[in-house]
XYZ file of C-alpha atoms in Angstrom:
132
model
C 0.000 0.000 0.000
C 2.956 2.323 0.544
C 5.524 3.363 -2.056
C 8.540 1.083 -2.386
C 10.981 3.707 -1.082
C 8.969 4.031 2.155
C 8.999 0.246 2.619
C 12.737 0.126 1.940
C 13.338 2.966 4.400
C 11.324 1.176 7.098
C 13.312 -2.028 6.515
C 16.598 -0.096 6.670
C 15.498 1.608 9.899
C 14.662 -1.778 11.443
C 18.071 -3.128 10.406
C 19.795 -0.091 11.915
C 17.954 -0.476 15.216
C 18.705 -4.208 15.291
C 22.384 -3.654 14.571
C 23.064 -0.665 16.806
C 20.641 -0.856 19.722
C 20.227 -4.607 20.382
C 23.762 -5.017 21.823
C 23.223 -1.977 24.063
C 19.861 -3.391 25.155
C 21.420 -6.747 26.028
C 24.167 -5.154 28.115
C 21.704 -2.881 29.915
C 19.289 -5.679 30.729
C 22.103 -7.965 31.841
C 23.593 -5.396 34.189
C 20.185 -4.557 35.629
C 18.709 -7.985 36.268
C 21.661 -10.258 36.943
C 23.083 -10.493 40.462
C 26.744 -11.306 39.925
C 27.150 -12.918 43.369
C 24.433 -15.456 42.530
C 26.055 -16.161 39.163
C 29.438 -16.774 40.787
C 27.844 -19.010 43.440
C 26.097 -21.033 40.717
C 29.290 -21.396 38.710
C 31.043 -22.915 41.709
C 28.491 -25.772 41.821
C 29.470 -28.485 39.279
C 26.061 -30.184 39.468
C 24.337 -26.939 38.491
C 26.630 -26.531 35.484
C 26.056 -30.145 34.408
C 22.268 -29.837 34.704
C 22.240 -26.528 32.826
C 24.337 -27.831 29.941
C 22.326 -31.074 29.792
C 19.020 -29.191 29.683
C 20.127 -26.918 26.867
C 21.717 -29.692 24.777
C 18.815 -32.146 25.179
C 16.149 -29.502 24.497
C 18.013 -28.182 21.464
C 18.676 -31.584 19.902
C 15.171 -32.880 20.613
C 13.446 -29.873 19.076
C 15.837 -29.877 16.115
C 15.270 -33.559 15.374
C 11.487 -33.292 15.764
C 11.478 -30.223 13.525
C 13.625 -31.990 10.950
C 11.215 -34.954 10.926
C 8.351 -32.639 9.916
C 10.547 -30.960 7.268
C 11.515 -27.783 9.177
C 14.954 -26.238 9.000
C 17.010 -28.108 11.639
C 18.853 -25.019 12.906
C 15.749 -22.846 13.218
C 13.759 -25.692 14.770
C 16.573 -26.152 17.293
C 16.846 -22.476 18.144
C 13.239 -21.467 18.575
C 11.771 -24.156 20.846
C 15.041 -25.547 22.190
C 17.266 -22.619 23.079
C 14.447 -20.143 23.655
C 12.908 -22.553 26.156
C 16.129 -22.515 28.169
C 16.689 -18.750 28.277
C 15.482 -16.035 30.644
C 12.330 -14.834 28.884
C 12.026 -11.846 26.573
C 15.542 -10.484 27.047
C 16.923 -14.007 26.711
C 14.985 -14.408 23.464
C 16.633 -11.284 22.081
C 20.054 -12.542 23.188
C 19.621 -16.027 21.716
C 18.060 -14.899 18.449
C 20.503 -12.041 17.875
C 23.466 -14.340 18.596
C 22.062 -16.798 16.051
C 21.291 -13.967 13.597
C 17.643 -15.083 13.530
C 15.723 -12.097 14.950
C 12.967 -12.778 12.411
C 11.982 -15.719 14.648
C 10.973 -13.421 17.538
C 7.186 -14.027 17.191
C 7.789 -17.769 17.385
C 10.087 -17.308 20.377
C 7.393 -15.371 22.236
C 4.879 -18.103 21.487
C 7.330 -20.779 22.596
C 7.917 -18.996 25.910
C 4.217 -18.783 26.667
C 3.347 -22.339 25.671
C 6.481 -23.772 27.278
C 5.834 -21.919 30.527
C 2.264 -23.159 30.693
C 3.394 -26.710 29.942
C 6.075 -26.610 32.649
C 3.565 -25.343 35.217
C 1.075 -28.048 34.234
C 3.588 -30.901 34.397
C 5.026 -29.588 37.661
C 1.560 -29.463 39.222
C 1.102 -33.124 38.277
C 4.482 -34.240 39.641
C 4.711 -32.253 42.905
C 2.085 -34.311 44.830
C 4.219 -37.432 44.300
C 7.394 -35.725 45.558
C 5.969 -34.377 48.818
């Protein structure tokens, strides 16, 4: 509906914002929300590191293989449900997708966070009565 030069300018503006401001956003969010003493305490626990790495690797490979079986791109199927599931929410989505150069997957990452969070809460509510 708009002239081509307006569409091109909007796309260029989006690229500029993604290139220049996303790294600044990631640093700002990281410095604001991360307590460095808790991070250092977690890094001194080998079991925590093992569980974290195992969760990310298993989730990434599982989602990639399942995506590949239904003819999705293996890398994008691994990133969106697998790595996005294991990050810290919206700011983690930006970090994961910008590191993978796949910011166009942001709507799918938001959907994955919401569905994954609901699924985790549901499964946890089923399992907790057996653990208590």
